[in-house]
Short mmCIF file of C-alpha atoms and ligand atoms in Angstrom, two decimals:
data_model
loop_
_atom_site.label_atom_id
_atom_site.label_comp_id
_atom_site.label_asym_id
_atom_site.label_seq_id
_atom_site.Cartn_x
_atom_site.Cartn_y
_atom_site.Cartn_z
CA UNK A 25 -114.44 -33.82 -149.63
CA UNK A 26 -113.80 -36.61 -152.10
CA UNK A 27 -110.76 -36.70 -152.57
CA UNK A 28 -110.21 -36.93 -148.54
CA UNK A 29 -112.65 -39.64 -148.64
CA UNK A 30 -110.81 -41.63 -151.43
CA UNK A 31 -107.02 -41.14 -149.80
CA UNK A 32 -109.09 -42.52 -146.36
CA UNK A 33 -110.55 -45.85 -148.30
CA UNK A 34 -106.74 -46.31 -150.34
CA UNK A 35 -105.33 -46.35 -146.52
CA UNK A 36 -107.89 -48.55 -145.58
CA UNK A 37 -107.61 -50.52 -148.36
CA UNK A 38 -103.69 -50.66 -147.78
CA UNK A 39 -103.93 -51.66 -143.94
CA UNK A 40 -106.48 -54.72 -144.70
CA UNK A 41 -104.69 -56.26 -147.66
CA UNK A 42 -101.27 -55.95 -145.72
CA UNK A 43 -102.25 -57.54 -142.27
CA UNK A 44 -105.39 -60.04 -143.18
CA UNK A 45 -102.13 -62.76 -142.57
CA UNK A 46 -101.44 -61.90 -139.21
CA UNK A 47 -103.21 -63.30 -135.96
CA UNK A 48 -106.70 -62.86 -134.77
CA UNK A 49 -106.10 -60.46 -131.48
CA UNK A 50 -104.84 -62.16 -128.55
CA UNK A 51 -107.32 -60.35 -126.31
CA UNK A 52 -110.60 -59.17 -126.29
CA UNK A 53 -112.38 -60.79 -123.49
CA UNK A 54 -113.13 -60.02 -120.50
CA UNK A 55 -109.88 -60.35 -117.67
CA UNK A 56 -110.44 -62.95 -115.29
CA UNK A 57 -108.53 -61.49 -112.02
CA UNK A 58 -105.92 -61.84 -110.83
CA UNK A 59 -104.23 -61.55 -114.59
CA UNK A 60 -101.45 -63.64 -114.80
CA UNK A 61 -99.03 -62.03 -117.19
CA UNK A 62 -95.39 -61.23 -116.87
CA UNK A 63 -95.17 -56.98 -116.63
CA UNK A 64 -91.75 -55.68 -117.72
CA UNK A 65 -90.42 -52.45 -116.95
CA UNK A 66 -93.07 -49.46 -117.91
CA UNK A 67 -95.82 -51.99 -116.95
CA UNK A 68 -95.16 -53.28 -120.45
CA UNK A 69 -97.50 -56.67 -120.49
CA UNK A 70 -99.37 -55.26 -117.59
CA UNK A 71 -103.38 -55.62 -117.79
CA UNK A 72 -105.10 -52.73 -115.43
CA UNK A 73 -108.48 -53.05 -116.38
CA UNK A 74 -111.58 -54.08 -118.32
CA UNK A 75 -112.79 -51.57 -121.33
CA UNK A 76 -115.23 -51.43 -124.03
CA UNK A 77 -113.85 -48.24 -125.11
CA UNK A 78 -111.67 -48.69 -127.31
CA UNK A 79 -108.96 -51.66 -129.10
CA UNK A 80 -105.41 -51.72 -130.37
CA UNK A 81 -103.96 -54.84 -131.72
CA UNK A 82 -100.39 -53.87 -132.16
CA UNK A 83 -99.88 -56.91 -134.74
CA UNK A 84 -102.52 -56.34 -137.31
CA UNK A 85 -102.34 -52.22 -136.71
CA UNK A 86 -105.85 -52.16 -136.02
CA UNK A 87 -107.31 -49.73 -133.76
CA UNK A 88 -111.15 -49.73 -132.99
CA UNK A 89 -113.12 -47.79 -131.07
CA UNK A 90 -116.32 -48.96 -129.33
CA UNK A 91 -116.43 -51.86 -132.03
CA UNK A 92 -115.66 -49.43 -134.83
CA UNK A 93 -112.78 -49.08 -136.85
CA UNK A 94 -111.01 -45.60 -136.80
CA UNK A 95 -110.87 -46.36 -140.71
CA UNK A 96 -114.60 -46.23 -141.07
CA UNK A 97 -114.96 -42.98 -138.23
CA UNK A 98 -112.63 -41.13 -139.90
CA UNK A 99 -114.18 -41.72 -143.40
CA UNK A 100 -117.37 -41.09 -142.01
CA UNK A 101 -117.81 -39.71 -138.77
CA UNK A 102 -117.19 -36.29 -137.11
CA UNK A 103 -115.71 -35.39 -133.92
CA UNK A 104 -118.86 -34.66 -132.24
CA UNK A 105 -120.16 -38.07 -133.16
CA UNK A 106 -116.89 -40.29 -132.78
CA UNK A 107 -116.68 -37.81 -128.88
CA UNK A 108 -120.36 -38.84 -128.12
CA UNK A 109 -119.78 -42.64 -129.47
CA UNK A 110 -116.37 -43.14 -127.09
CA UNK A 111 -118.77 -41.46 -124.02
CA UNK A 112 -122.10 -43.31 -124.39
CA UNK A 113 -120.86 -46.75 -126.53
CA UNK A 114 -123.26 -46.33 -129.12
CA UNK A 115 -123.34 -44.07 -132.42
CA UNK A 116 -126.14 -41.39 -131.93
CA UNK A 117 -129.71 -41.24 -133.07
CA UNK A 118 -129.96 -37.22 -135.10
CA UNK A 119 -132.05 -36.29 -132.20
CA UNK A 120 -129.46 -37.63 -129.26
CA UNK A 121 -126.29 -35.90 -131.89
CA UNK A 122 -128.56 -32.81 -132.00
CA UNK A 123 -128.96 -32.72 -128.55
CA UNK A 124 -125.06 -33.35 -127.73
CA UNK A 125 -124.20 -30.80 -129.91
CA UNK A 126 -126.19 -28.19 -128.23
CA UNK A 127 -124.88 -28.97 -124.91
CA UNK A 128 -121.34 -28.22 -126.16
CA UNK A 129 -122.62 -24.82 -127.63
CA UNK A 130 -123.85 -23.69 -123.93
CA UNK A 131 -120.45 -24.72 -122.89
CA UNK A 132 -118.86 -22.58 -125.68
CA UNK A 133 -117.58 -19.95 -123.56
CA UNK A 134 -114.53 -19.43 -121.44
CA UNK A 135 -114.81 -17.39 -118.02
CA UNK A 136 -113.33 -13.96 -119.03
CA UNK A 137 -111.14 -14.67 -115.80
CA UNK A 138 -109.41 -17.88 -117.65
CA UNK A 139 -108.53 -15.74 -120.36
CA UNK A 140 -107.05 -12.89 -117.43
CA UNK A 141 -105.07 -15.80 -115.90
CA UNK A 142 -103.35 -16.62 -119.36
CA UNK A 143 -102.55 -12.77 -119.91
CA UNK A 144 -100.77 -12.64 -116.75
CA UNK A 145 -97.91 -15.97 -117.03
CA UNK A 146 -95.33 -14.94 -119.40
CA UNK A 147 -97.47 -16.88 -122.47
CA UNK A 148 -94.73 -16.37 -125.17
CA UNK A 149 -92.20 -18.05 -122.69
CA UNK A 150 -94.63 -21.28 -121.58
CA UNK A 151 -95.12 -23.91 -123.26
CA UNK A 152 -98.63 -24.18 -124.65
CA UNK A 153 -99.29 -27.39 -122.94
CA UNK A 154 -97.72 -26.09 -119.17
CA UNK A 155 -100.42 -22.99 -120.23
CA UNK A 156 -103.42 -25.52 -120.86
CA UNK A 157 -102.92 -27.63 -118.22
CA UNK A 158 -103.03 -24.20 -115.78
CA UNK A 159 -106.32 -22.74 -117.60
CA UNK A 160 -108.29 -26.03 -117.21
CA UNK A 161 -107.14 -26.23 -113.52
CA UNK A 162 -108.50 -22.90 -112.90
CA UNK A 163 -111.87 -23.55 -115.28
CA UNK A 164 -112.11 -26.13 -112.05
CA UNK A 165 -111.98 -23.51 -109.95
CA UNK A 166 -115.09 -21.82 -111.56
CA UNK A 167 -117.37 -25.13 -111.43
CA UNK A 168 -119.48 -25.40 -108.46
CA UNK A 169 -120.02 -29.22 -109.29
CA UNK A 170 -115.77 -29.90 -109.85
CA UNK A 171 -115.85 -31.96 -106.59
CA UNK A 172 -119.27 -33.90 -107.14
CA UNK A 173 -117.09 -37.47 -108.08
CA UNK A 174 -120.41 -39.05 -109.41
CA UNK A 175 -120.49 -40.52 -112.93
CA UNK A 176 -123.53 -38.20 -113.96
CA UNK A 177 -121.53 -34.69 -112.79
CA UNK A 178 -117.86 -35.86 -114.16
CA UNK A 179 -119.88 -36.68 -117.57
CA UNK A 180 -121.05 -32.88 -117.43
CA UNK A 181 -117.56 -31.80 -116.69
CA UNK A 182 -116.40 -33.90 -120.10
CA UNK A 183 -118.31 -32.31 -122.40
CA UNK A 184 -117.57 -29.07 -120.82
CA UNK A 185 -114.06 -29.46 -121.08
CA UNK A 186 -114.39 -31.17 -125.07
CA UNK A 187 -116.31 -27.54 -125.82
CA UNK A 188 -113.77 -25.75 -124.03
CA UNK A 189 -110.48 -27.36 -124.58
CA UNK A 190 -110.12 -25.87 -128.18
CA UNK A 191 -110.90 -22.29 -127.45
CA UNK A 192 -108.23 -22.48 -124.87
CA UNK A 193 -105.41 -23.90 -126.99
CA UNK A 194 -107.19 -21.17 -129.69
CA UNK A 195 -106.56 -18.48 -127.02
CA UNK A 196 -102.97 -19.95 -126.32
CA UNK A 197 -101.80 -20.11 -129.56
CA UNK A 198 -103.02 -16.40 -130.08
CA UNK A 199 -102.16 -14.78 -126.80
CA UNK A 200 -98.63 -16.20 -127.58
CA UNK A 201 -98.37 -13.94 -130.42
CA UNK A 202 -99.71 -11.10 -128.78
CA UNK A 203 -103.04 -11.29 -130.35
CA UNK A 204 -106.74 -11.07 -128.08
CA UNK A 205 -108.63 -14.38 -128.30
CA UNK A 206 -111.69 -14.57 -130.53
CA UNK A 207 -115.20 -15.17 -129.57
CA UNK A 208 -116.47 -18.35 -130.84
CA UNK A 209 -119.05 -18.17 -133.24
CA UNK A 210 -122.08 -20.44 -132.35
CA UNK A 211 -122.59 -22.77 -135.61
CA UNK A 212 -118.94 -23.95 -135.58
CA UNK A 213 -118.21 -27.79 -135.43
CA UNK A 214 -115.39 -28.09 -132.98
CA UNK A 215 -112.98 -28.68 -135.63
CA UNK A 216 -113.57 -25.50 -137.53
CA UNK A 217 -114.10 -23.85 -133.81
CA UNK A 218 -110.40 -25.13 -133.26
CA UNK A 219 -109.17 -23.56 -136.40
CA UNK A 220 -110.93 -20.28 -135.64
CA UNK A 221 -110.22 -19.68 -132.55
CA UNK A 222 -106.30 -20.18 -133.27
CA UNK A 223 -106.00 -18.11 -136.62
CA UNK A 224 -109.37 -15.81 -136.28
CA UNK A 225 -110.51 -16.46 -140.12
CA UNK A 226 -113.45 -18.62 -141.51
CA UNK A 227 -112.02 -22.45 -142.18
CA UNK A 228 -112.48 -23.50 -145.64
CA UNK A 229 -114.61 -26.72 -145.68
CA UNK A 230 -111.33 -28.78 -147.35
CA UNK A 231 -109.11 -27.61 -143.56
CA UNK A 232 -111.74 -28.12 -141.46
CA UNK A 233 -112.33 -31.98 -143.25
CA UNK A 234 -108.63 -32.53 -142.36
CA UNK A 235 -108.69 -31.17 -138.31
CA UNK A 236 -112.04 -33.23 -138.17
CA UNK A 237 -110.38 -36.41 -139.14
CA UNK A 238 -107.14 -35.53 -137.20
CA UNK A 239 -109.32 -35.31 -134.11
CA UNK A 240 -110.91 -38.51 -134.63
CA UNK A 241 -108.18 -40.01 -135.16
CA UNK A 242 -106.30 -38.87 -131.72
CA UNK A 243 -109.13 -39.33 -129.97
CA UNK A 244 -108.41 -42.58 -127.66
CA UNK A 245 -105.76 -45.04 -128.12
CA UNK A 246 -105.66 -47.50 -125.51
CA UNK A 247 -103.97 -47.37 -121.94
CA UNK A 248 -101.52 -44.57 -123.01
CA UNK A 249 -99.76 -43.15 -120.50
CA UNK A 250 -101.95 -40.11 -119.89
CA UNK A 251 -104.73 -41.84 -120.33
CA UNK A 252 -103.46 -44.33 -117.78
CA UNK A 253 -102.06 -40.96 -115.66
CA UNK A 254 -105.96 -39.42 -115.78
CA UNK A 255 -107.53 -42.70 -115.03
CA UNK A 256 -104.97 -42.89 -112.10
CA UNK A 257 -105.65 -40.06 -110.56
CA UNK A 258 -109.24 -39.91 -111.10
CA UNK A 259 -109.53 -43.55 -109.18
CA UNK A 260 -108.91 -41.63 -106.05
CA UNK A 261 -112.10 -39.89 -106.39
CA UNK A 262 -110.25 -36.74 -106.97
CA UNK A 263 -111.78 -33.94 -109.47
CA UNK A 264 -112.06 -34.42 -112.96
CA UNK A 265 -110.46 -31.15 -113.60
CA UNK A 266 -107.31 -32.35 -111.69
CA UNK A 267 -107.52 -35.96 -113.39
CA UNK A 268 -107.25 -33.71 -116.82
CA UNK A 269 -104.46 -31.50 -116.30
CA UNK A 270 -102.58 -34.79 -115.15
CA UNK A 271 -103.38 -36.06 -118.73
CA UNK A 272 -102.26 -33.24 -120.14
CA UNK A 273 -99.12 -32.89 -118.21
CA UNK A 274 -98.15 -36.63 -119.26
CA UNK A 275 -99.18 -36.08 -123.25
CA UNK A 276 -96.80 -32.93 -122.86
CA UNK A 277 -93.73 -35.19 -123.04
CA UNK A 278 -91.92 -36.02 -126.03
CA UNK A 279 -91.91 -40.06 -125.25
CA UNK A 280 -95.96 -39.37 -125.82
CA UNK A 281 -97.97 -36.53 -127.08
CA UNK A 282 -94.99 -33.97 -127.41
CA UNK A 283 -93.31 -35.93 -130.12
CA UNK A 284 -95.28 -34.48 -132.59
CA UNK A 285 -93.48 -31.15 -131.88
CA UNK A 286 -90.28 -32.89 -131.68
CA UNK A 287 -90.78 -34.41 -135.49
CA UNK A 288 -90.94 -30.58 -136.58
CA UNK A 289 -87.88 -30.17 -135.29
CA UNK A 290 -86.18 -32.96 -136.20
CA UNK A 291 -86.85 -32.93 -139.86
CA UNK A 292 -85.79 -29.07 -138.98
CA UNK A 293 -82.67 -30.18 -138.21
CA UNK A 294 -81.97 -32.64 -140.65
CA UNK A 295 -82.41 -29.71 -143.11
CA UNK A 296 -83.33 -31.26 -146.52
CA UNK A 297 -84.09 -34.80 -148.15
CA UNK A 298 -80.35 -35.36 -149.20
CA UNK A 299 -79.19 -34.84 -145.82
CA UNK A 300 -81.24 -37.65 -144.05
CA UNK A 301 -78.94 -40.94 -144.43
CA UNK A 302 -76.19 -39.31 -142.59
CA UNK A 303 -78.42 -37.58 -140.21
CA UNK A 304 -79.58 -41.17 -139.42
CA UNK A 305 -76.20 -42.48 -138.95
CA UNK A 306 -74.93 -40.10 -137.04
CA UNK A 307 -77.99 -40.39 -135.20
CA UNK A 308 -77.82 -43.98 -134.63
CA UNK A 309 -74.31 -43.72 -133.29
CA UNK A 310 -75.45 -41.26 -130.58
CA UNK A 311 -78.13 -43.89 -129.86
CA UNK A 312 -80.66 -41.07 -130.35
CA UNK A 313 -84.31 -41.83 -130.21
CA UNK A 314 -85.69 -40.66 -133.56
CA UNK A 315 -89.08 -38.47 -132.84
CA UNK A 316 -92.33 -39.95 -134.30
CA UNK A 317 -91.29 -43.53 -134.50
CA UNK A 318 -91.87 -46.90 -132.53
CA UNK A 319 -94.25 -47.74 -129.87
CA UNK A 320 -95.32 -49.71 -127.12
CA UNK A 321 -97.73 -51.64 -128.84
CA UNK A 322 -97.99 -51.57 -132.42
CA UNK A 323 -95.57 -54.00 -133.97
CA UNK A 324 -97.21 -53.33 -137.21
CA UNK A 325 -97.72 -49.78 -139.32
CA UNK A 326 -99.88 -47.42 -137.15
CA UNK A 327 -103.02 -46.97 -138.88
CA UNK A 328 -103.03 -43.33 -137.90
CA UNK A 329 -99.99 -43.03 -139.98
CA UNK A 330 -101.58 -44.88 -142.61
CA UNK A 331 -104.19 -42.00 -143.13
CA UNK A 332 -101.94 -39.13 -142.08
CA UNK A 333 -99.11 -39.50 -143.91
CA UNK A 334 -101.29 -39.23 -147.14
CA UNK A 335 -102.53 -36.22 -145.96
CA UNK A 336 -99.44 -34.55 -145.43
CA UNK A 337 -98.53 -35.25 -149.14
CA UNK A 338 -101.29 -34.11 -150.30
CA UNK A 339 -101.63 -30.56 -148.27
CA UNK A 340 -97.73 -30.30 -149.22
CA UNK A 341 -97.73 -30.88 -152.83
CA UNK A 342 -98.10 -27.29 -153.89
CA UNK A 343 -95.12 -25.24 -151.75
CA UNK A 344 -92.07 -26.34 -152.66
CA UNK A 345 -90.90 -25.67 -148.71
CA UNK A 346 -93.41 -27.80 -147.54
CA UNK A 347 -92.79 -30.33 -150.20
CA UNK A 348 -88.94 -30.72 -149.21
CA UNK A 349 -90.46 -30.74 -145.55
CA UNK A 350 -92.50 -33.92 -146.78
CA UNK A 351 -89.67 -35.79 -148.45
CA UNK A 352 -87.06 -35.60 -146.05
CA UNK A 353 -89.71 -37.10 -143.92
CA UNK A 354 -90.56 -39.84 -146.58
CA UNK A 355 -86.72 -40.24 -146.47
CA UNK A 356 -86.62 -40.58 -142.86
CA UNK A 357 -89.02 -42.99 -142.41
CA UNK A 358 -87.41 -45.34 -144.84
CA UNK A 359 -84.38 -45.13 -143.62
CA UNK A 360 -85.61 -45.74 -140.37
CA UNK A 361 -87.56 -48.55 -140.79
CA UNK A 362 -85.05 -50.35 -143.26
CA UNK A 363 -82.74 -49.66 -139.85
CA UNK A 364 -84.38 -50.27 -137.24
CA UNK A 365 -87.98 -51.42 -138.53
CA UNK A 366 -87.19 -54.99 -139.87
CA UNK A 367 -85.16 -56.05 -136.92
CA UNK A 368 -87.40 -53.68 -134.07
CA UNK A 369 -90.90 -53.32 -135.54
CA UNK A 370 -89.89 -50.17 -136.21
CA UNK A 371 -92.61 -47.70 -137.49
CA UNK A 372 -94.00 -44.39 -137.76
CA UNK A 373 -96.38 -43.58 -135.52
CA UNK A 374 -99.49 -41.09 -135.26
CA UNK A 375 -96.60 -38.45 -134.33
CA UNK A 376 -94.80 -38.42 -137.17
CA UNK A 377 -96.71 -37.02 -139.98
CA UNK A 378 -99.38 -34.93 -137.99
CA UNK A 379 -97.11 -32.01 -137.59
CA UNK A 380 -96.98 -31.67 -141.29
CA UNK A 381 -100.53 -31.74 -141.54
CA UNK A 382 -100.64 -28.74 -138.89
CA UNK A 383 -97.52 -27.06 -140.24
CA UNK A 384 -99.58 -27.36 -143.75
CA UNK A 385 -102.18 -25.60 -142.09
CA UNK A 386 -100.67 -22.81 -140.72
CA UNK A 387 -100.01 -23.86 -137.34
CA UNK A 388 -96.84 -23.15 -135.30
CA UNK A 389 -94.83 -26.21 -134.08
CA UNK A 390 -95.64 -25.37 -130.27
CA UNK A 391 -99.55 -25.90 -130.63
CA UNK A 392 -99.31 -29.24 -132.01
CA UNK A 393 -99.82 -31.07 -128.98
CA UNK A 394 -102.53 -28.85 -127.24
CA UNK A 395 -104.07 -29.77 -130.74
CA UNK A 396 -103.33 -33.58 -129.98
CA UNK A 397 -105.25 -32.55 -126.02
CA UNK A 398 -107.96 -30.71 -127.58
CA UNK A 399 -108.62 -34.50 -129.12
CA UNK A 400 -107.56 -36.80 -126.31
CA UNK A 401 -109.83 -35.18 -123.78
CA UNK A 402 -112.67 -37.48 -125.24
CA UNK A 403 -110.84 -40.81 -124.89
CA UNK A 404 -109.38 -39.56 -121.30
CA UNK A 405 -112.75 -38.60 -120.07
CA UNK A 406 -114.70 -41.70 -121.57
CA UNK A 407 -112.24 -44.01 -119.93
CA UNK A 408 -112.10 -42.35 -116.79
CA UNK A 409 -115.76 -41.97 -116.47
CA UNK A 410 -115.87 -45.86 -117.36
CA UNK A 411 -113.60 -46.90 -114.88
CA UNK A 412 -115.41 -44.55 -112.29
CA UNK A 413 -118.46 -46.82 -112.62
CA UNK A 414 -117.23 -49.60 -111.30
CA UNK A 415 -114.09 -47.64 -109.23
CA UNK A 416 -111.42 -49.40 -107.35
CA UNK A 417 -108.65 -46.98 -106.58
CA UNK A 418 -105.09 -47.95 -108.82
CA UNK A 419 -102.28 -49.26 -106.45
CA UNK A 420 -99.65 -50.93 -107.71
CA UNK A 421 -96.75 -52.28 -105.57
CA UNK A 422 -92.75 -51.82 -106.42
CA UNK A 423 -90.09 -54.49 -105.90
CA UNK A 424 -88.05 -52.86 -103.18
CA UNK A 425 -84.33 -53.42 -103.77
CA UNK A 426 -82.38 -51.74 -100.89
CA UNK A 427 -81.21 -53.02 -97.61
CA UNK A 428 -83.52 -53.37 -94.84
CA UNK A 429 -81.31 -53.29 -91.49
CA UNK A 430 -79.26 -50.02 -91.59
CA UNK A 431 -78.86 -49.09 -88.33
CA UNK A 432 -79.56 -44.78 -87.98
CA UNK A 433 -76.02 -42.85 -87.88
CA UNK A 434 -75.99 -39.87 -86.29
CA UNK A 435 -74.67 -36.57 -88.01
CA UNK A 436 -72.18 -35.92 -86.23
CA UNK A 437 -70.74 -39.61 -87.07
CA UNK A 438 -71.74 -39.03 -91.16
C1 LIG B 548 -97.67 -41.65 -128.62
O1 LIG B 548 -99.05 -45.51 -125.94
C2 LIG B 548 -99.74 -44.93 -126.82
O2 LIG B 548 -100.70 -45.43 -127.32
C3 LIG B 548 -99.22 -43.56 -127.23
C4 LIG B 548 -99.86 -42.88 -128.45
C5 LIG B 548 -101.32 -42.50 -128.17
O3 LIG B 548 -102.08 -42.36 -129.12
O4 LIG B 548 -101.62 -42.22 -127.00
O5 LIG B 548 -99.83 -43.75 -129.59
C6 LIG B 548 -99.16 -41.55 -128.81
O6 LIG B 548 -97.21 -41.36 -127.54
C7 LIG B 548 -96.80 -42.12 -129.74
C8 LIG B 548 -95.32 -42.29 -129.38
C9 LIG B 548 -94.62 -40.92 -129.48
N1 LIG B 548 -93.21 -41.02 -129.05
C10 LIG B 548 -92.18 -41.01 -129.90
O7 LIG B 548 -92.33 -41.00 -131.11
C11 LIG B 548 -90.81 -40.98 -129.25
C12 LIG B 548 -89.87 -41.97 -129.92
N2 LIG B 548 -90.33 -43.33 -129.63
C13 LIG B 548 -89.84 -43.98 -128.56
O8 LIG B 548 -89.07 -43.39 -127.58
C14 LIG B 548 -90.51 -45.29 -128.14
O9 LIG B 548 -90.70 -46.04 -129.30
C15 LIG B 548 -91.82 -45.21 -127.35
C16 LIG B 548 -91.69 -44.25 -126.16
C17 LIG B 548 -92.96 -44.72 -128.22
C18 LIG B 548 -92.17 -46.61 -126.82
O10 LIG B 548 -91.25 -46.97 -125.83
P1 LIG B 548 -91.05 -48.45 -125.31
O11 LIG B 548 -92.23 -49.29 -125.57
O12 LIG B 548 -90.59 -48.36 -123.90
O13 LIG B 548 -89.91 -49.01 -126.24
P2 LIG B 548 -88.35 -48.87 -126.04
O14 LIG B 548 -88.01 -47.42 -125.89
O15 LIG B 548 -87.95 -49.76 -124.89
O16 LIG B 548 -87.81 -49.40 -127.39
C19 LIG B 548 -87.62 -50.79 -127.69
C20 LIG B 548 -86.44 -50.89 -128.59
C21 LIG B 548 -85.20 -50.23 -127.99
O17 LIG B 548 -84.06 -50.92 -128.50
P3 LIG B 548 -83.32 -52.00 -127.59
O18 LIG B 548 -82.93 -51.32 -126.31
O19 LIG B 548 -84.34 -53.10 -127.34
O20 LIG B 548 -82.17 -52.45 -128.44
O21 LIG B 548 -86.66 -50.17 -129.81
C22 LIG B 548 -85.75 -49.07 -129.91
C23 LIG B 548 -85.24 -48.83 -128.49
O22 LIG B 548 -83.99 -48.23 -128.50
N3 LIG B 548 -86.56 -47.89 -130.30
C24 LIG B 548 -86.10 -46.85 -131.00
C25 LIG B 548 -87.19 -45.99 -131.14
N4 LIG B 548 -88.26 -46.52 -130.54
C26 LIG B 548 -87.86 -47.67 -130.04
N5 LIG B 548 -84.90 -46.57 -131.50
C27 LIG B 548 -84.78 -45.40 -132.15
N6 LIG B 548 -85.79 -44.51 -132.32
C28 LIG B 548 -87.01 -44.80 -131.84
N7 LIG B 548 -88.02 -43.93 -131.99
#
């Protein structure tokens, strides 16, 4: 997997040289309460809580995760091992990895009823994500410990639901196509158990490399909004099943998680490379939001980008469809940031090239994002189980801006 490696380190390389000028973060200490900052709409500004899970700094493009950098886990690490580093906050011994990895294995099948429930919603008319976030409600249903709220029991339910996550959106994308799910085969990682139990063939090491490092890479990103949404709803002492398929349900939309699928489409749309500068226009007079760019926090390149556009050339270089999929992107994104970028800090972001990395694969547009959930679930659960330790239910307060003294009229005066 050299050659992976080496486009990892260039992208690396890339990200240091171009922000070593810009600031040191602004914060990384621990919040004295009550925070004083201003919060804009969307909570932008707002601070809701302490982590040592994981950093962005949206001017440098850094993104770090339990005091490593996503450059380094991705050139190195595996899903198992970043999933177990963003749960316990430390990189594992081979004996605690070994042991991790077993414990997904017994958790590597689904209750033949899950797959029953799938069969029986119209799965070719759903969209995969409104399909996952009903299977891992029911897997609830099947737990005897769902409703046990303590850190220890909603751990268990994590790494269930890491193991299990991927053969659903596996049995999703198949069952969608009219085609049984798979059994899993017990000396998968979880990124060739992803790939297997969506197209039913053996990975080939250089495909399962690239899902590895897509995972890690999607794996936890700051208070997102379903992050933020899971961590909400868990604070109530709710179920961690319930606090999950409110994560998924918030990735699902195309502001967040769904984008990816909406990038597919777009480039779709615009057709081919030549095409993109008046797409853009046009685009730009309908004050259209272009899929797969901007974001909340980075004002600088996303690293994810960094690595995945890379990939997508290289897994497209060799189809000429694919290749003329990759350019008009390459095309979009420079007219976009020459646009918007310079006066907006204006980027890509992890959206925008990870649906050609999945279309190279294979994969239809509609599973992108249950691939994006099948990553997430570590950095949901990890925070969620963080914030359960030392819990304090979220509540914030609205400004009310309607009258106050309307005196009741009755209907018949209406
Ligand atoms: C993810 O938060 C996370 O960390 C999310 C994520 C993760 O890992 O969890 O990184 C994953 O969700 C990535 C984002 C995927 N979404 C998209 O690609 C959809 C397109 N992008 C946007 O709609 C937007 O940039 C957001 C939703 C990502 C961020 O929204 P904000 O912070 O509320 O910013 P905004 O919409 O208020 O934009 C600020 C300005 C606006 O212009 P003005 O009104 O100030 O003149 O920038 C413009 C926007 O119009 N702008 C865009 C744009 N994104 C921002 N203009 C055109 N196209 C865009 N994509």
């Amino acid at each position: 997997m050299d050659e992976i490696r080496e486009l990892i380190q260039a992208a690396a390389a890339t990200a240091r040289k171009e922000t070593s000028e810009e600031p040191e973060p602004a914060f990384t200490g621990s919040v004295a309460y009550p925070v004083d900052c201003s919060v804009d709409r969307g909570l932008a500004g707002a601070i809701a809580a302490d982590t040592k899970i994981g950093y962005v700094n949206g001017s440098k493009g850094w993104l770090i995760y339990r005091g490593y950098d996503v450059f380094d886990l991705s050139e190195h690490s595996t899903f198992e091992e970043t999933s177990f580093l963003l749960l316990n906050g430390h990189l594992p011994t081979s004996a605690e990895l070994a042991a991790f990895e077993e414990k997904l294995r017994s958790y590597s099948q689904l209750p033949p009823s899950v797959i029953q429930v799938l069969r029986e919603m119209p799965i070719n008319e759903t969209h995969p994500m409104s399909a996952l976030r009903t299977a891992v409600s029911f897997l609830g249903n099947w737990d005897p410990t769902a409703d046990t709220t303590t850190v220890e029991a909603e751990t268990e339910v994590a790494i269930r639901l890491i193991a299990q996550i991927p053969l659903l959106v596996g049995a999703i994308a198949r069952l969608r196509h009219g085609k049984d799910p798979v059994d899993p085969k017990p000396n998968h990682t979880l990124a060739q158990g992803l790939l297997y139990a969506m197209n039913g063939e053996e990975p080939d090491a250089k495909t399962a490399r690239v899902m590895d490092v897509a995972l890690i890479l999607h794996a936890d990103h700051g208070m997102n909004a379903s992050t933020f949404t899971t961590m909400v709803v868990n604070s109530s002492l709710s179920d961690m099943y319930g606090s999950i398929v409110a994560g998924i349900a918030s990735l699902k939309g195309p502001l967040h998680g769904g984008a990816n699928e909406q990038v597919l489409y777009t480039l779709e749309e615009i057709g081919n490379p030549d095409n993109v500068e008046a797409w853009f226009t046009k685009a730009r007079e309908q004050k259209r939001k272009v899929m797969g760019f901007g974001h909340r926090v980075y004002k600088a390149y996303d690293p994810r980008a960094r690595i995945l556009g890379p990939l997508a050339a290289k897994l497209t270089s060799a189809d000429p469809e694919m290749k003329a999929l990759y350019e008009t992107a390459i095309r979009l994104e420079k007219a976009v940031t020459e646009g918007l970028g310079t006066e907006k800090k204006i980027f890509p972001n992890v959206d925008f090239y990870s649906g050609i990395v999945y279309r190279a694969m294979g994969i239809e547009t509609a599973i992108f994002t249950p691939i994006f959930a099948a990553s997430r679930i570590s950095g949901w659960t990890a925070r969620a189980l963080e914030y359960l330790g030392d819990n304090r239910i979220f509540r914030p307060r609205a400004v009310y801006t309607g009258p106050t003294s309307v005196d009741y009229v009755p209907m018949s005066e209406r």
